[in-house]
CSV table of C-alpha atoms and ligand atoms in Angstrom, one decimal:
chain,number,residue,atom,x,y,z
I,86,MET,CA,102.5,109.0,76.8
I,87,SER,CA,105.1,111.8,76.8
I,88,THR,CA,107.6,113.4,79.2
I,89,GLU,CA,105.7,116.6,78.8
I,90,PRO,CA,103.7,117.7,81.9
I,91,VAL,CA,100.0,117.3,81.6
I,92,PHE,CA,98.8,120.8,80.8
I,93,ALA,CA,95.6,122.3,82.2
I,94,HIS,CA,94.1,122.2,78.7
I,95,ASP,CA,94.4,118.4,78.8
I,96,LEU,CA,92.3,118.4,81.9
I,97,PRO,CA,89.3,120.6,81.3
I,98,GLY,CA,87.9,121.8,84.6
I,99,TYR,CA,91.2,121.6,86.5
I,100,GLU,CA,93.8,124.2,87.2
I,101,LEU,CA,97.5,123.4,87.5
I,102,VAL,CA,98.7,124.5,90.9
I,103,HIS,CA,102.1,122.8,91.3
I,104,ALA,CA,104.5,121.1,88.9
I,105,GLY,CA,107.2,118.9,90.5
I,106,LYS,CA,109.9,117.0,88.6
I,107,VAL,CA,107.7,113.9,88.2
I,108,ARG,CA,104.2,114.9,89.3
I,109,GLU,CA,101.7,117.7,89.0
I,110,LEU,CA,99.0,118.9,91.3
I,111,TYR,CA,95.7,120.3,90.0
I,112,ALA,CA,92.8,122.1,91.7
I,113,PRO,CA,89.4,120.9,90.6
I,114,GLY,CA,87.3,123.8,89.3
I,115,PRO,CA,83.5,124.2,89.3
I,116,GLU,CA,83.1,121.8,86.3
I,117,ALA,CA,85.1,118.9,87.7
I,118,ALA,CA,83.3,115.8,88.7
I,119,LEU,CA,83.5,115.4,92.5
I,120,PRO,CA,82.6,112.7,94.9
I,121,GLU,CA,79.4,113.1,96.8
I,122,GLY,CA,79.6,115.4,99.7
I,123,TRP,CA,82.9,117.1,98.7
I,124,ALA,CA,83.6,120.7,97.8
I,125,ALA,CA,86.2,121.5,95.1
I,126,GLU,CA,88.2,123.7,97.5
I,127,ASP,CA,88.9,120.7,99.8
I,128,LEU,CA,90.4,118.5,97.1
I,129,LEU,CA,93.4,118.2,94.8
I,130,LEU,CA,94.2,115.9,91.9
I,131,MET,CA,97.7,114.4,92.1
I,132,VAL,CA,99.0,113.2,88.7
I,133,ALA,CA,102.1,111.0,88.3
I,134,SER,CA,103.8,111.2,85.0
I,135,ASP,CA,106.1,108.6,83.4
I,136,ARG,CA,109.1,110.9,83.8
I,137,ILE,CA,112.2,109.5,85.5
I,138,SER,CA,115.1,111.2,87.1
I,139,ALA,CA,118.7,110.1,87.3
I,140,TYR,CA,121.8,111.9,88.6
I,141,ASP,CA,119.7,114.9,89.4
I,142,HIS,CA,118.4,115.2,85.8
I,143,ILE,CA,114.9,114.6,84.4
I,144,LEU,CA,115.5,112.3,81.5
I,145,SER,CA,114.0,113.2,78.1
I,146,THR,CA,112.8,109.6,77.7
I,147,PRO,CA,109.7,108.5,79.7
I,148,ILE,CA,109.4,105.0,81.1
I,149,PRO,CA,106.0,103.7,79.9
I,150,ASP,CA,103.6,102.9,82.8
I,151,LYS,CA,105.9,104.2,85.5
I,152,GLY,CA,103.2,106.7,86.7
I,153,GLU,CA,100.6,104.0,86.9
I,154,VAL,CA,102.9,101.5,88.6
I,155,LEU,CA,103.9,104.1,91.3
I,156,THR,CA,100.3,105.3,91.8
I,157,ARG,CA,99.1,101.7,92.3
I,158,MET,CA,102.0,100.9,94.6
I,159,SER,CA,101.3,103.9,96.8
I,160,LEU,CA,97.6,103.0,97.0
I,161,TRP,CA,98.6,99.4,98.0
I,162,TRP,CA,100.9,100.8,100.8
I,163,PHE,CA,98.2,103.2,102.1
I,164,ASP,CA,96.1,100.1,102.8
I,165,GLN,CA,99.0,98.2,104.4
I,166,LEU,CA,99.6,101.2,106.7
I,167,ALA,CA,96.0,102.0,107.5
I,168,ASP,CA,96.2,100.9,111.1
I,169,LEU,CA,99.2,103.2,111.6
I,170,ALA,CA,97.8,106.4,109.9
I,171,PRO,CA,94.8,107.6,107.9
I,172,HIS,CA,95.7,108.6,104.3
I,173,HIS,CA,94.6,111.4,102.0
I,174,VAL,CA,93.1,109.5,99.1
I,175,VAL,CA,89.4,110.3,98.3
I,176,ALA,CA,88.9,108.7,94.9
I,177,THR,CA,90.8,106.7,92.3
I,178,GLU,CA,88.3,106.0,89.6
I,179,THR,CA,86.8,108.0,86.7
I,180,PRO,CA,84.9,110.3,86.6
I,181,CYS,CA,86.4,111.8,89.8
I,182,VAL,CA,89.8,111.1,88.3
I,183,PRO,CA,89.6,112.4,84.7
I,184,GLU,CA,89.9,109.8,81.9
I,185,ALA,CA,93.0,111.4,80.4
I,186,VAL,CA,95.0,110.5,83.6
I,187,ALA,CA,93.0,107.5,84.9
I,188,GLY,CA,95.3,105.0,86.6
I,189,ARG,CA,98.0,107.4,87.4
I,190,ALA,CA,96.2,110.1,89.3
I,191,VAL,CA,94.3,110.2,92.6
I,192,LEU,CA,91.9,112.7,94.0
I,193,VAL,CA,93.1,113.6,97.5
I,194,LYS,CA,92.1,115.7,100.5
I,195,LYS,CA,93.8,119.1,100.5
I,196,LEU,CA,95.6,119.2,103.8
I,197,ARG,CA,97.6,121.6,105.8
I,198,MET,CA,101.0,120.1,105.1
I,199,LEU,CA,103.8,119.9,107.7
I,200,PRO,CA,106.7,122.0,106.5
I,201,VAL,CA,109.1,119.0,106.9
I,202,GLU,CA,110.2,116.1,104.8
I,203,CYS,CA,109.9,113.1,107.2
I,204,VAL,CA,112.8,110.8,106.3
I,205,ALA,CA,113.6,107.5,108.0
I,206,ARG,CA,116.6,105.2,107.4
I,207,ALA,CA,116.9,101.5,108.0
I,208,HIS,CA,120.3,101.3,106.2
I,209,LEU,CA,123.2,103.7,106.1
I,210,THR,CA,123.9,105.3,102.7
I,211,GLY,CA,123.9,108.6,100.8
I,212,GLY,CA,123.8,111.7,102.9
I,213,GLY,CA,123.5,109.8,106.1
I,214,LEU,CA,126.7,107.9,105.4
I,215,GLY,CA,128.5,111.2,104.6
I,216,GLU,CA,127.7,112.6,108.0
I,217,TYR,CA,128.5,109.3,109.8
I,218,GLN,CA,132.0,109.2,108.2
I,219,GLN,CA,132.6,112.8,109.2
I,220,SER,CA,131.3,112.7,112.8
I,221,GLY,CA,130.1,109.3,113.7
I,222,THR,CA,126.5,110.6,113.8
I,223,VAL,CA,123.4,110.7,111.6
I,224,SER,CA,121.0,113.6,112.1
I,225,GLY,CA,123.1,114.4,115.2
I,226,LEU,CA,122.4,110.9,116.7
I,227,ARG,CA,125.5,108.9,117.6
I,228,LEU,CA,125.8,105.5,115.9
I,229,PRO,CA,128.1,102.5,116.7
I,230,ALA,CA,131.5,102.5,115.1
I,231,GLY,CA,132.4,100.3,112.1
I,232,LEU,CA,129.3,100.8,109.9
I,233,VAL,CA,129.8,100.9,106.2
I,234,ASP,CA,127.9,101.9,103.1
I,235,GLY,CA,124.6,99.8,103.2
I,236,SER,CA,124.9,98.6,106.8
I,237,GLU,CA,121.6,98.0,108.5
I,238,LEU,CA,121.1,100.3,111.4
I,239,PRO,CA,120.4,98.9,114.9
I,240,ASP,CA,117.1,100.7,114.7
I,241,PRO,CA,115.5,102.9,112.0
I,242,LEU,CA,116.4,106.5,112.4
I,243,PHE,CA,114.4,109.7,111.9
I,244,THR,CA,116.5,112.0,109.7
I,245,PRO,CA,114.2,114.9,108.7
I,246,SER,CA,114.9,117.6,106.1
I,247,THR,CA,113.5,120.9,105.0
I,248,LYS,CA,111.0,121.1,102.2
I,249,ALA,CA,113.1,123.1,99.7
I,250,PRO,CA,111.3,125.2,97.0
I,251,ALA,CA,111.4,123.7,93.5
I,252,GLY,CA,114.9,123.5,92.0
I,253,GLU,CA,116.6,123.6,95.4
I,254,HIS,CA,117.9,120.6,97.4
I,255,ASP,CA,116.3,119.6,100.7
I,256,GLU,CA,118.7,120.2,103.6
I,257,PRO,CA,119.0,117.8,106.5
I,258,ILE,CA,117.8,119.3,109.8
I,259,SER,CA,117.9,118.0,113.4
I,260,TYR,CA,114.9,116.7,115.4
I,261,GLU,CA,115.3,119.8,117.6
I,262,GLN,CA,114.9,122.0,114.5
I,263,VAL,CA,111.7,120.1,113.7
I,264,ARG,CA,110.4,120.7,117.2
I,265,THR,CA,111.1,124.4,116.8
I,266,LEU,CA,109.3,124.5,113.5
I,267,ILE,CA,106.1,122.6,114.4
I,268,GLY,CA,106.2,122.1,118.2
I,269,HIS,CA,106.9,119.1,120.4
I,270,PRO,CA,103.6,117.3,120.0
I,271,LEU,CA,103.5,117.3,116.2
I,272,ALA,CA,107.2,116.6,116.0
I,273,ARG,CA,107.0,113.6,118.2
I,274,ALA,CA,104.0,112.2,116.4
I,275,ALA,CA,105.5,112.7,113.0
I,276,ARG,CA,108.8,111.1,114.0
I,277,ASN,CA,107.1,108.1,115.6
I,278,LEU,CA,104.8,107.5,112.6
I,279,THR,CA,107.7,107.9,110.1
I,280,VAL,CA,109.8,105.3,111.9
I,281,GLU,CA,106.8,102.9,112.2
I,282,ILE,CA,106.0,103.3,108.5
I,283,LEU,CA,109.5,102.5,107.5
I,284,ARG,CA,109.7,99.6,109.9
I,285,ARG,CA,106.5,98.1,108.4
I,286,GLY,CA,107.5,98.8,104.9
I,287,HIS,CA,111.0,97.4,105.4
I,288,GLU,CA,109.6,94.2,106.9
I,289,ILE,CA,107.0,93.6,104.3
I,290,ALA,CA,109.3,94.3,101.4
I,291,ALA,CA,112.1,92.2,102.8
I,292,GLU,CA,109.9,89.1,102.8
I,293,ARG,CA,109.5,89.8,99.0
I,294,GLY,CA,113.1,90.3,98.1
I,295,ILE,CA,113.3,94.1,98.2
I,296,ILE,CA,115.2,96.1,100.7
I,297,VAL,CA,113.7,99.5,101.5
I,298,ALA,CA,116.8,101.2,102.7
I,299,ASP,CA,115.2,104.6,103.5
I,300,THR,CA,112.1,106.5,102.7
I,301,LYS,CA,110.5,109.9,102.8
I,302,VAL,CA,106.9,110.5,103.8
I,303,GLU,CA,104.8,113.7,104.1
I,304,PHE,CA,102.1,114.4,106.6
I,305,GLY,CA,99.2,116.8,106.5
I,306,LEU,CA,96.8,117.9,109.2
I,307,GLU,CA,93.0,117.9,109.5
I,308,GLY,CA,91.5,120.1,112.2
I,309,VAL,CA,94.1,122.9,112.0
I,310,ASP,CA,93.1,126.2,110.3
I,311,ALA,CA,95.4,127.6,107.6
I,312,GLU,CA,96.4,130.6,109.8
I,313,ARG,CA,97.0,128.6,113.0
I,314,GLU,CA,100.6,128.4,114.3
I,315,LEU,CA,101.5,124.7,114.2
I,316,ARG,CA,103.5,125.0,117.5
I,317,THR,CA,100.2,125.6,119.3
I,318,VAL,CA,98.9,122.1,118.5
I,319,THR,CA,98.7,120.1,121.8
I,320,GLU,CA,99.2,116.5,122.8
I,321,GLU,CA,95.6,116.3,123.9
I,322,GLU,CA,94.3,117.5,120.5
I,323,ILE,CA,96.3,114.8,118.8
I,324,ALA,CA,95.3,112.1,121.3
I,325,SER,CA,91.6,113.0,121.1
I,326,GLY,CA,91.6,113.1,117.3
I,327,ALA,CA,90.6,116.8,117.2
I,328,VAL,CA,93.8,117.2,115.2
I,329,ARG,CA,94.4,114.3,112.8
I,330,ILE,CA,97.8,113.5,111.2
I,331,VAL,CA,97.2,112.2,107.8
I,332,LEU,CA,99.6,110.4,105.5
I,333,ALA,CA,99.8,112.4,102.2
I,334,ASP,CA,101.8,112.5,99.0
I,335,GLU,CA,103.1,109.1,97.8
I,336,VAL,CA,104.4,106.4,100.1
I,337,LEU,CA,107.1,103.7,99.9
I,338,THR,CA,107.5,104.0,96.1
I,339,PRO,CA,110.9,103.8,94.4
I,340,ASP,CA,110.7,107.6,93.8
I,341,SER,CA,110.3,108.3,97.6
I,342,SER,CA,112.6,105.6,98.8
I,343,ARG,CA,115.7,103.6,98.0
I,344,PHE,CA,114.8,100.1,96.8
I,345,TRP,CA,117.6,97.6,96.7
I,346,PRO,CA,117.5,94.0,95.4
I,347,ALA,CA,117.8,91.8,98.5
I,348,GLU,CA,119.6,89.2,96.4
I,349,GLY,CA,123.3,90.0,96.3
I,350,PHE,CA,123.0,92.6,99.1
I,351,ALA,CA,126.5,93.3,100.5
I,352,PRO,CA,127.3,96.2,102.8
I,353,GLY,CA,130.6,97.9,102.1
I,354,ARG,CA,129.9,99.2,98.6
I,355,GLN,CA,127.2,101.2,96.8
I,356,GLN,CA,124.1,98.9,96.4
I,357,PRO,CA,122.5,98.5,93.0
I,358,SER,CA,119.2,100.3,92.6
I,359,PHE,CA,116.2,97.9,92.2
I,360,ASP,CA,114.5,100.2,89.6
I,361,LYS,CA,117.2,102.6,88.2
I,362,GLN,CA,120.2,100.4,87.7
I,363,TYR,CA,119.8,99.9,84.0
I,364,VAL,CA,119.5,103.7,83.5
I,365,ARG,CA,122.5,104.5,85.7
I,366,ASP,CA,124.7,101.7,84.1
I,367,TRP,CA,123.9,102.9,80.6
I,368,LEU,CA,124.3,106.6,81.4
I,369,THR,CA,127.7,106.0,82.9
I,370,SER,CA,128.8,103.6,80.1
I,371,GLU,CA,130.8,104.7,77.1
I,372,ALA,CA,127.8,103.8,74.9
I,373,SER,CA,125.9,106.9,76.2
I,374,GLY,CA,128.7,109.3,75.5
I,375,TRP,CA,127.6,111.3,78.5
I,376,ASP,CA,129.6,112.7,81.4
I,377,LYS,CA,127.6,112.9,84.5
I,378,ASN,CA,129.9,115.6,85.9
I,379,SER,CA,129.2,117.9,82.9
I,380,ASP,CA,126.2,120.3,82.8
I,381,THR,CA,124.9,118.8,79.6
I,382,PRO,CA,121.6,117.0,79.9
I,383,PRO,CA,121.7,113.2,79.5
I,384,PRO,CA,120.9,111.7,76.1
I,385,ALA,CA,117.7,109.8,75.2
I,386,LEU,CA,117.6,106.3,76.5
I,387,PRO,CA,117.8,103.3,74.1
I,388,ASP,CA,114.7,101.1,73.8
I,389,GLU,CA,116.3,98.2,75.6
I,390,VAL,CA,117.1,100.3,78.6
I,391,VAL,CA,113.6,101.7,78.6
I,392,ALA,CA,112.1,98.2,78.4
I,393,GLY,CA,114.4,96.8,81.1
I,394,THR,CA,113.6,99.7,83.4
I,395,ARG,CA,109.8,99.4,82.8
I,396,ALA,CA,110.1,95.7,83.6
I,397,LYS,CA,111.8,96.4,87.0
I,398,TYR,CA,109.1,98.8,88.1
I,399,VAL,CA,106.4,96.3,87.1
I,400,GLU,CA,108.4,93.6,89.0
I,401,ALA,CA,108.7,95.7,92.1
I,402,PHE,CA,104.9,96.3,92.0
I,403,GLU,CA,104.1,92.6,91.4
I,404,ARG,CA,106.5,91.3,94.0
I,405,LEU,CA,105.3,93.6,96.7
I,406,THR,CA,101.6,93.4,96.1
I,407,GLY,CA,101.4,89.8,94.8
I,408,GLU,CA,99.0,91.3,92.1
I,409,SER,CA,99.6,91.2,88.4
I,410,PHE,CA,100.1,94.7,86.9
I,411,ARG,CA,98.3,93.7,83.7
E,668,LIG,P1,110.0,117.1,93.6
E,668,LIG,O1,109.8,117.0,92.2
E,668,LIG,O2,111.4,117.4,94.0
E,668,LIG,O3,109.4,116.1,94.5
E,668,LIG,P2,108.0,118.8,94.7
E,668,LIG,O4,108.0,118.1,96.0
E,668,LIG,O5,107.7,120.2,94.6
E,668,LIG,O6,109.3,118.5,93.9
E,668,LIG,P3,105.9,116.9,94.0
E,668,LIG,O7,106.5,115.9,94.9
E,668,LIG,O8,105.4,116.5,92.7
E,668,LIG,O9,106.9,118.1,93.7
E,668,LIG,O10,104.8,117.7,94.6
E,668,LIG,C1,103.8,117.2,95.4
E,668,LIG,C2,103.4,118.3,96.3
E,668,LIG,O11,102.1,118.0,96.8
E,668,LIG,C3,104.4,118.4,97.6
E,668,LIG,O12,104.6,119.8,97.8
E,668,LIG,C4,103.5,117.8,98.7
E,668,LIG,O13,103.8,118.4,99.9
E,668,LIG,C5,102.1,118.2,98.2
E,668,LIG,N1,101.0,117.4,98.7
E,668,LIG,C6,101.0,116.0,98.7
E,668,LIG,N2,99.8,115.6,99.2
E,668,LIG,C7,99.1,116.7,99.5
E,668,LIG,C8,97.8,116.9,100.1
E,668,LIG,N3,97.0,115.9,100.5
E,668,LIG,N4,97.4,118.2,100.4
E,668,LIG,C9,98.2,119.2,100.0
E,668,LIG,N5,99.4,119.1,99.4
E,668,LIG,C10,99.9,117.8,99.2
E,669,LIG,MG1,108.1,115.8,96.3
């Protein structure tokens, strides 16, 4: 497998509609194999590559099996969360998922996405810590004094951000701004679901030696036309199921969340990353010859760093799910 995106010519019958840093989205065309009862225009194929990012760069060296590990992990979580929210997955097997990407792609319902990144934090770190140190708040919400990098929060917090166009950074926004964007009923539902998903994920992972410090989820809607103003969606429509809030994208993976090893967890310093620590340690070591503050791209990873990192992804999957990866 390579770091190159899967091009449309690798997937006859599909058209590339979006390329992210690590994943691509395709629209099935008239020749694509579809599940019974589905029309191509209602579906998307979401493909996870083996690319990995570190320090805001996509590395030139892929991590074998990463796309498959994360795809399977996300599917496992969708099941664990099914009583909280319906999810977008329609098919996971060939021929509905083309052979060339089988295992690391899913066919999903094409949804009207909420224009918000729904982030929740169980521990204080990163951008949340920065705001707290400046003002004692996170996402405008006041927190107790004395918290440090890694501290567990009294309750998980909803700390939404904008969905920035490719290449730009998502900006934190307040809950009030979310309400202005999508209206009170959808904002409240998205906030509550996001916090419940993190609570559940944090609890399950903690029993298995992994701390999910924070996570980002994305929701899409069913029952809302493309042209309709989201602010007009009512509480009653959500309660009756006329409008359904569906969990989309990927969920509770190391790419959408911070995973920390529970062993050795100690607030007051930066926590090691469950999955990326080998990569970070090597990139910042003298051996790499790379300066993370320069604009030069990072060098290729040595084989042992690749193997160690692959093993951590597989370990995360196996610990969480109790299944063997292969
Ligand atoms: P980045 O690489 O920074 O994450 P990105 O968000 O543009 O950039 P991806 O995460 O790979 O790239 O893109 C996935 C895109 O697919 C997101 O824009 C997400 O909102 C969208 N998406 C996920 N699930 C669905 C769905 N069921 N229907 C429609 N769009 C979806
Ligand atoms: Mg994304």
